[in-house]
PDB file of C-alpha atoms in Angstrom:
ATOM      1  CA  THR A 271      19.684  13.371 -12.899  1.00  0.00           C
ATOM      2  CA  LEU A 272      18.215   9.829 -13.070  1.00  0.00           C
ATOM      3  CA  VAL A 273      15.886   8.988 -15.723  1.00  0.00           C
ATOM      4  CA  ALA A 274      13.970   5.952 -16.446  1.00  0.00           C
ATOM      5  CA  THR A 275      11.712   4.405 -19.041  1.00  0.00           C
ATOM      6  CA  SER A 276       9.752   1.162 -18.954  1.00  0.00           C
ATOM      7  CA  LEU A 277       6.979  -0.040 -21.020  1.00  0.00           C
ATOM      8  CA  VAL A 278       4.837  -1.847 -18.592  1.00  0.00           C
ATOM      9  CA  GLU A 279       2.190  -4.628 -19.945  1.00  0.00           C
ATOM     10  CA  VAL A 280      -1.040  -4.653 -17.365  1.00  0.00           C
ATOM     11  CA  ARG A 281      -3.677  -7.020 -17.230  1.00  0.00           C
ATOM     12  CA  PRO A 282      -7.276  -7.483 -15.824  1.00  0.00           C
ATOM     13  CA  VAL A 283      -7.496  -8.034 -12.201  1.00  0.00           C
ATOM     14  CA  PRO A 284      -8.278 -11.541 -11.636  1.00  0.00           C
ATOM     15  CA  ALA A 285     -11.704 -12.749 -10.095  1.00  0.00           C
ATOM     16  CA  LEU A 286     -11.566 -12.766  -6.059  1.00  0.00           C
ATOM     17  CA  THR A 287     -10.322 -15.573  -4.790  1.00  0.00           C
ATOM     18  CA  GLY A 288      -8.839 -17.524  -1.567  1.00  0.00           C
ATOM     19  CA  GLY A 289     -11.379 -17.096   1.334  1.00  0.00           C
ATOM     20  CA  ALA A 290      -9.729 -19.109   4.453  1.00  0.00           C
ATOM     21  CA  ASP A 291     -11.169 -18.958   7.327  1.00  0.00           C
ATOM     22  CA  TRP A 292      -9.057 -18.034  10.801  1.00  0.00           C
ATOM     23  CA  ALA A 293      -7.672 -21.323  11.832  1.00  0.00           C
ATOM     24  CA  ARG A 294      -6.683 -21.998   8.158  1.00  0.00           C
ATOM     25  CA  LEU A 295      -5.274 -18.475   7.789  1.00  0.00           C
ATOM     26  CA  GLN A 296      -3.152 -19.197  10.823  1.00  0.00           C
ATOM     27  CA  GLN A 297      -1.796 -22.510   9.425  1.00  0.00           C
ATOM     28  CA  LEU A 298      -1.343 -20.900   5.961  1.00  0.00           C
ATOM     29  CA  SER A 299       0.492 -17.808   7.875  1.00  0.00           C
ATOM     30  CA  SER A 300       3.062 -19.482   9.719  1.00  0.00           C
ATOM     31  CA  ALA A 301       3.629 -22.467   7.227  1.00  0.00           C
ATOM     32  CA  THR A 302       5.852 -19.847   4.902  1.00  0.00           C
ATOM     33  CA  VAL A 303       8.426 -16.950   5.526  1.00  0.00           C
ATOM     34  CA  THR A 304       6.292 -14.747   3.645  1.00  0.00           C
ATOM     35  CA  GLY A 305       3.031 -15.156   5.664  1.00  0.00           C
ATOM     36  CA  ALA A 306       5.642 -14.753   8.945  1.00  0.00           C
ATOM     37  CA  GLU A 307       7.509 -12.008   7.724  1.00  0.00           C
ATOM     38  CA  HIS A 308       4.173 -10.161   6.910  1.00  0.00           C
ATOM     39  CA  LEU A 309       2.733 -10.345  10.156  1.00  0.00           C
ATOM     40  CA  LEU A 310       5.492  -8.713  12.065  1.00  0.00           C
ATOM     41  CA  GLN A 311       5.066  -4.840  12.931  1.00  0.00           C
ATOM     42  CA  THR A 312       7.991  -2.512  11.826  1.00  0.00           C
ATOM     43  CA  ARG A 313       9.186   0.643  13.261  1.00  0.00           C
ATOM     44  CA  HIS A 314       6.806   2.318  10.356  1.00  0.00           C
ATOM     45  CA  THR A 315       3.799   0.377  10.633  1.00  0.00           C
ATOM     46  CA  ALA A 316       3.256  -0.275  14.656  1.00  0.00           C
ATOM     47  CA  PRO A 317      -0.270   0.732  15.258  1.00  0.00           C
ATOM     48  CA  PRO A 318      -1.419   2.945  17.995  1.00  0.00           C
ATOM     49  CA  ALA A 319      -3.940   2.361  20.366  1.00  0.00           C
ATOM     50  CA  GLY A 320      -6.768   3.585  18.268  1.00  0.00           C
ATOM     51  CA  VAL A 321      -5.372   2.097  15.199  1.00  0.00           C
ATOM     52  CA  ARG A 322      -5.731  -1.486  17.219  1.00  0.00           C
ATOM     53  CA  SER A 323      -9.035  -0.786  18.664  1.00  0.00           C
ATOM     54  CA  LEU A 324     -10.674  -0.085  15.351  1.00  0.00           C
ATOM     55  CA  ALA A 325      -9.023  -3.204  13.750  1.00  0.00           C
ATOM     56  CA  ALA A 326     -10.164  -5.201  16.798  1.00  0.00           C
ATOM     57  CA  ALA A 327     -13.818  -3.843  16.294  1.00  0.00           C
ATOM     58  CA  ALA A 328     -13.536  -5.050  12.804  1.00  0.00           C
ATOM     59  CA  VAL A 329     -13.717  -8.434  13.563  1.00  0.00           C
ATOM     60  CA  SER A 330     -16.446 -10.292  14.877  1.00  0.00           C
ATOM     61  CA  ALA A 331     -17.755 -14.317  15.488  1.00  0.00           C
ATOM     62  CA  THR A 332     -18.967 -14.282  12.213  1.00  0.00           C
ATOM     63  CA  SER A 333     -16.560 -12.253   9.929  1.00  0.00           C
ATOM     64  CA  THR A 334     -14.067 -14.169   7.630  1.00  0.00           C
ATOM     65  CA  PRO A 335     -10.762 -12.648   7.386  1.00  0.00           C
ATOM     66  CA  ALA A 336     -11.592 -11.250   3.811  1.00  0.00           C
ATOM     67  CA  GLU A 337     -14.387  -9.349   5.136  1.00  0.00           C
ATOM     68  CA  THR A 338     -12.664  -8.143   8.143  1.00  0.00           C
ATOM     69  CA  ALA A 339      -9.643  -6.943   5.793  1.00  0.00           C
ATOM     70  CA  GLN A 340     -12.151  -4.979   3.639  1.00  0.00           C
ATOM     71  CA  ARG A 341     -13.965  -3.638   6.854  1.00  0.00           C
ATOM     72  CA  ILE A 342     -10.501  -2.388   8.360  1.00  0.00           C
ATOM     73  CA  LEU A 343      -8.949  -0.985   4.938  1.00  0.00           C
ATOM     74  CA  HIS A 344     -12.434   1.219   4.349  1.00  0.00           C
ATOM     75  CA  GLN A 345     -12.428   2.448   7.994  1.00  0.00           C
ATOM     76  CA  VAL A 346      -8.544   3.484   7.603  1.00  0.00           C
ATOM     77  CA  GLY A 347      -9.188   5.129   4.297  1.00  0.00           C
ATOM     78  CA  GLU A 348     -12.288   7.038   5.981  1.00  0.00           C
ATOM     79  CA  SER A 349     -10.184   8.166   9.263  1.00  0.00           C
ATOM     80  CA  MET A 350      -7.586   9.609   7.180  1.00  0.00           C
ATOM     81  CA  GLU A 351      -7.461  12.841   5.118  1.00  0.00           C
ATOM     82  CA  TYR A 352      -4.703  13.325   2.279  1.00  0.00           C
ATOM     83  CA  VAL A 353      -2.591  16.024   2.967  1.00  0.00           C
ATOM     84  CA  GLN A 354       0.975  16.820   1.415  1.00  0.00           C
ATOM     85  CA  GLY A 355       3.823  18.302   3.403  1.00  0.00           C
ATOM     86  CA  VAL A 356       2.635  17.211   6.903  1.00  0.00           C
ATOM     87  CA  THR A 357       4.265  14.231   7.224  1.00  0.00           C
ATOM     88  CA  GLY A 358       7.914  12.968   5.480  1.00  0.00           C
ATOM     89  CA  VAL A 359       9.516   9.315   4.329  1.00  0.00           C
ATOM     90  CA  THR A 360      10.454   9.092   8.524  1.00  0.00           C
ATOM     91  CA  THR A 361       6.763   9.797   9.758  1.00  0.00           C
ATOM     92  CA  ASN A 362       5.654   6.181  11.376  1.00  0.00           C
ATOM     93  CA  ALA A 363       2.215   4.831  11.588  1.00  0.00           C
ATOM     94  CA  ALA A 364       1.551   6.492  14.649  1.00  0.00           C
ATOM     95  CA  GLN A 365       2.569  10.055  14.093  1.00  0.00           C
ATOM     96  CA  ALA A 366       0.586   9.924  10.846  1.00  0.00           C
ATOM     97  CA  TRP A 367      -2.509   8.781  12.956  1.00  0.00           C
ATOM     98  CA  ALA A 368      -2.099  11.320  15.796  1.00  0.00           C
ATOM     99  CA  LYS A 369      -2.612  13.684  12.683  1.00  0.00           C
ATOM    100  CA  ARG A 370      -5.282  11.926  10.818  1.00  0.00           C
ATOM    101  CA  LYS A 371      -3.738  13.507   7.979  1.00  0.00           C
ATOM    102  CA  GLY A 372      -0.796  12.333   5.321  1.00  0.00           C
ATOM    103  CA  VAL A 373       0.221  10.819   1.835  1.00  0.00           C
ATOM    104  CA  CYS A 374      -0.342   7.218   0.414  1.00  0.00           C
ATOM    105  CA  GLN A 375       2.715   6.372   2.328  1.00  0.00           C
ATOM    106  CA  ASP A 376       1.227   6.663   5.539  1.00  0.00           C
ATOM    107  CA  ILE A 377      -2.252   5.921   4.856  1.00  0.00           C
ATOM    108  CA  THR A 378      -0.375   2.454   3.953  1.00  0.00           C
ATOM    109  CA  HIS A 379       1.298   1.952   7.175  1.00  0.00           C
ATOM    110  CA  ILE A 380      -1.022   2.547   9.024  1.00  0.00           C
ATOM    111  CA  ALA A 381      -3.203   0.054   7.086  1.00  0.00           C
ATOM    112  CA  LEU A 382      -0.527  -2.409   7.332  1.00  0.00           C
ATOM    113  CA  GLY A 383      -0.473  -2.218  10.872  1.00  0.00           C
ATOM    114  CA  ALA A 384      -4.123  -2.626  11.437  1.00  0.00           C
ATOM    115  CA  LEU A 385      -4.510  -5.879   9.188  1.00  0.00           C
ATOM    116  CA  ARG A 386      -0.912  -7.294  11.229  1.00  0.00           C
ATOM    117  CA  SER A 387      -2.852  -6.467  14.616  1.00  0.00           C
ATOM    118  CA  VAL A 388      -5.466  -8.789  14.166  1.00  0.00           C
ATOM    119  CA  GLY A 389      -3.250 -11.614  12.441  1.00  0.00           C
ATOM    120  CA  ILE A 390      -3.638 -11.264   8.824  1.00  0.00           C
ATOM    121  CA  PRO A 391      -0.614 -10.808   6.705  1.00  0.00           C
ATOM    122  CA  ALA A 392       0.010  -7.767   4.477  1.00  0.00           C
ATOM    123  CA  ARG A 393       2.492  -5.978   2.419  1.00  0.00           C
ATOM    124  CA  TYR A 394       3.633  -2.530   1.328  1.00  0.00           C
ATOM    125  CA  VAL A 395       3.793  -2.116  -2.411  1.00  0.00           C
ATOM    126  CA  SER A 396       5.450   0.552  -4.232  1.00  0.00           C
ATOM    127  CA  GLY A 397       4.623   1.898  -7.548  1.00  0.00           C
ATOM    128  CA  TYR A 398       2.665   4.210  -9.989  1.00  0.00           C
ATOM    129  CA  LEU A 399      -0.925   5.260 -10.568  1.00  0.00           C
ATOM    130  CA  GLN A 400      -2.178   6.458 -13.529  1.00  0.00           C
ATOM    131  CA  PRO A 401      -4.589   8.934 -12.256  1.00  0.00           C
ATOM    132  CA  LYS A 402      -6.806   9.703 -15.462  1.00  0.00           C
ATOM    133  CA  ALA A 403      -8.925   6.464 -16.047  1.00  0.00           C
ATOM    134  CA  ASP A 404     -10.187   7.628 -19.741  1.00  0.00           C
ATOM    135  CA  ALA A 405      -6.765   8.597 -20.710  1.00  0.00           C
ATOM    136  CA  GLU A 406      -6.528   8.527 -24.787  1.00  0.00           C
ATOM    137  CA  ILE A 407      -3.843   6.185 -26.618  1.00  0.00           C
ATOM    138  CA  GLY A 408      -1.081   8.373 -26.899  1.00  0.00           C
ATOM    139  CA  GLU A 409      -1.720  11.278 -24.680  1.00  0.00           C
ATOM    140  CA  SER A 410       0.589  11.886 -21.830  1.00  0.00           C
ATOM    141  CA  VAL A 411      -0.664  11.933 -18.332  1.00  0.00           C
ATOM    142  CA  GLU A 412       1.433  12.976 -15.326  1.00  0.00           C
ATOM    143  CA  GLY A 413       1.675  10.301 -13.005  1.00  0.00           C
ATOM    144  CA  GLU A 414       1.735   9.668  -9.224  1.00  0.00           C
ATOM    145  CA  SER A 415       4.380   7.965  -7.483  1.00  0.00           C
ATOM    146  CA  HIS A 416       2.177   5.664  -5.181  1.00  0.00           C
ATOM    147  CA  ALA A 417       1.920   2.919  -2.499  1.00  0.00           C
ATOM    148  CA  TRP A 418      -0.790   0.707  -1.687  1.00  0.00           C
ATOM    149  CA  LEU A 419      -0.873  -2.720   0.043  1.00  0.00           C
ATOM    150  CA  GLU A 420      -1.777  -6.668  -0.470  1.00  0.00           C
ATOM    151  CA  TRP A 421      -3.073  -8.482   2.211  1.00  0.00           C
ATOM    152  CA  PHE A 422      -3.572 -12.362   2.225  1.00  0.00           C
ATOM    153  CA  ASP A 423      -6.208 -14.842   3.035  1.00  0.00           C
ATOM    154  CA  GLY A 424      -5.153 -17.710   1.384  1.00  0.00           C
ATOM    155  CA  VAL A 425      -3.926 -15.889  -1.777  1.00  0.00           C
ATOM    156  CA  TRP A 426      -2.703 -11.915  -2.163  1.00  0.00           C
ATOM    157  CA  HIS A 427      -5.524  -9.391  -2.408  1.00  0.00           C
ATOM    158  CA  GLY A 428      -4.572  -5.564  -3.781  1.00  0.00           C
ATOM    159  CA  PHE A 429      -6.151  -2.965  -2.367  1.00  0.00           C
ATOM    160  CA  ASP A 430      -5.554   0.906  -2.477  1.00  0.00           C
ATOM    161  CA  PRO A 431      -6.580   2.358   0.775  1.00  0.00           C
ATOM    162  CA  THR A 432      -5.920   6.184  -0.146  1.00  0.00           C
ATOM    163  CA  ASN A 433      -8.180   6.135  -2.799  1.00  0.00           C
ATOM    164  CA  ASP A 434     -10.508   3.214  -1.195  1.00  0.00           C
ATOM    165  CA  ILE A 435     -10.497   1.281  -4.325  1.00  0.00           C
ATOM    166  CA  GLU A 436      -9.406  -2.262  -5.447  1.00  0.00           C
ATOM    167  CA  ILE A 437      -5.836  -2.487  -7.552  1.00  0.00           C
ATOM    168  CA  GLY A 438      -6.721  -2.352 -11.406  1.00  0.00           C
ATOM    169  CA  ASP A 439      -4.767  -1.821 -14.602  1.00  0.00           C
ATOM    170  CA  ARG A 440      -3.979   1.587 -13.678  1.00  0.00           C
ATOM    171  CA  HIS A 441      -1.376   1.036 -10.584  1.00  0.00           C
ATOM    172  CA  VAL A 442       1.750   0.332 -11.765  1.00  0.00           C
ATOM    173  CA  LEU A 443       3.427  -2.214  -9.516  1.00  0.00           C
ATOM    174  CA  VAL A 444       7.588  -1.801  -9.053  1.00  0.00           C
ATOM    175  CA  GLY A 445       7.977  -3.620  -5.364  1.00  0.00           C
ATOM    176  CA  ARG A 446       6.799  -5.320  -2.365  1.00  0.00           C
ATOM    177  CA  GLY A 447       8.473  -5.274   0.988  1.00  0.00           C
ATOM    178  CA  ARG A 448       7.424  -4.917   4.979  1.00  0.00           C
ATOM    179  CA  ASP A 449       7.131  -1.295   4.469  1.00  0.00           C
ATOM    180  CA  TYR A 450       8.676   1.943   2.870  1.00  0.00           C
ATOM    181  CA  THR A 451      12.220   1.141   4.027  1.00  0.00           C
ATOM    182  CA  ASP A 452      12.188  -2.313   1.776  1.00  0.00           C
ATOM    183  CA  VAL A 453      11.297  -0.695  -1.401  1.00  0.00           C
ATOM    184  CA  ALA A 454      12.011   3.132  -1.527  1.00  0.00           C
ATOM    185  CA  PRO A 455      12.314   4.062  -4.881  1.00  0.00           C
ATOM    186  CA  LEU A 456      15.738   5.590  -4.671  1.00  0.00           C
ATOM    187  CA  ARG A 457      18.775   4.841  -2.217  1.00  0.00           C
ATOM    188  CA  GLY A 458      22.416   5.724  -2.431  1.00  0.00           C
ATOM    189  CA  VAL A 459      25.261   7.643  -1.430  1.00  0.00           C
ATOM    190  CA  TYR A 460      26.907  10.841  -2.792  1.00  0.00           C
ATOM    191  CA  SER A 461      30.291  12.448  -1.512  1.00  0.00           C
ATOM    192  CA  GLY A 462      31.208  15.924  -1.711  1.00  0.00           C
ATOM    193  CA  GLU A 463      30.391  19.234  -0.740  1.00  0.00           C
ATOM    194  CA  GLY A 464      27.207  19.677  -3.047  1.00  0.00           C
ATOM    195  CA  ALA A 465      23.933  19.718  -1.913  1.00  0.00           C
ATOM    196  CA  SER A 466      20.805  17.473  -3.502  1.00  0.00           C
ATOM    197  CA  HIS A 467      17.690  18.665  -4.022  1.00  0.00           C
ATOM    198  CA  LEU A 468      14.687  15.631  -4.349  1.00  0.00           C
ATOM    199  CA  PHE A 469      12.120  15.983  -6.975  1.00  0.00           C
ATOM    200  CA  VAL A 470      10.040  13.529  -9.149  1.00  0.00           C
ATOM    201  CA  SER A 471       8.379  13.687 -12.344  1.00  0.00           C
ATOM    202  CA  VAL A 472       6.308  10.812 -13.877  1.00  0.00           C
ATOM    203  CA  GLN A 473       4.848  10.581 -17.301  1.00  0.00           C
ATOM    204  CA  ILE A 474       2.520   7.766 -18.458  1.00  0.00           C
ATOM    205  CA  ILE A 475       1.387   7.116 -22.264  1.00  0.00           C
ATOM    206  CA  ARG A 476      -1.079   4.672 -22.908  1.00  0.00           C
ATOM    207  CA  GLU A 477       0.000   2.570 -25.838  1.00  0.00           C
ATOM    208  CA  SER A 478      -2.748   0.846 -26.527  1.00  0.00           C
TER     209      SER A 478
END
């Protein structure tokens, strides 16, 4: 049994900035390892033809990278149904897209693949979500392990494609990576003849 307790300070989300055009975004993306790395597809994010078509259709002669990203993210969220139990941690974007069902991890992988396919760097974020917006101070709320993404157009912007919302102070960030495998919440090895059973419980208490 592993138990972790953290006191997390959250701050208001800053005003939206950035706004590079496509030519400038290409320069910025290739100028840093971080930008270039988050343009590459992985085994989990490689988009099927339907996702590539969806992303390509969101690009127009007059749309900026930011407008394109927002359009792609909304369309991915609308196309997928959140259903537990139909996918697993090894499910990739193509498999989840074929079902049009999955959990936050699957929806995030699909969105990452779509954004990267049109030249917008994007990275996977692992963390927790406080699901009750009006929780009272001191109230214990059952939280959720969650995944969302950040996309880049000169600065990084957070977005939760599963819930189709911008990242706010109810999202608690734990780690960033190319996909789920970079920031799995638990990784290790055990030896012996015993079996294991995975279950996760998250309790979030608002302090102020």
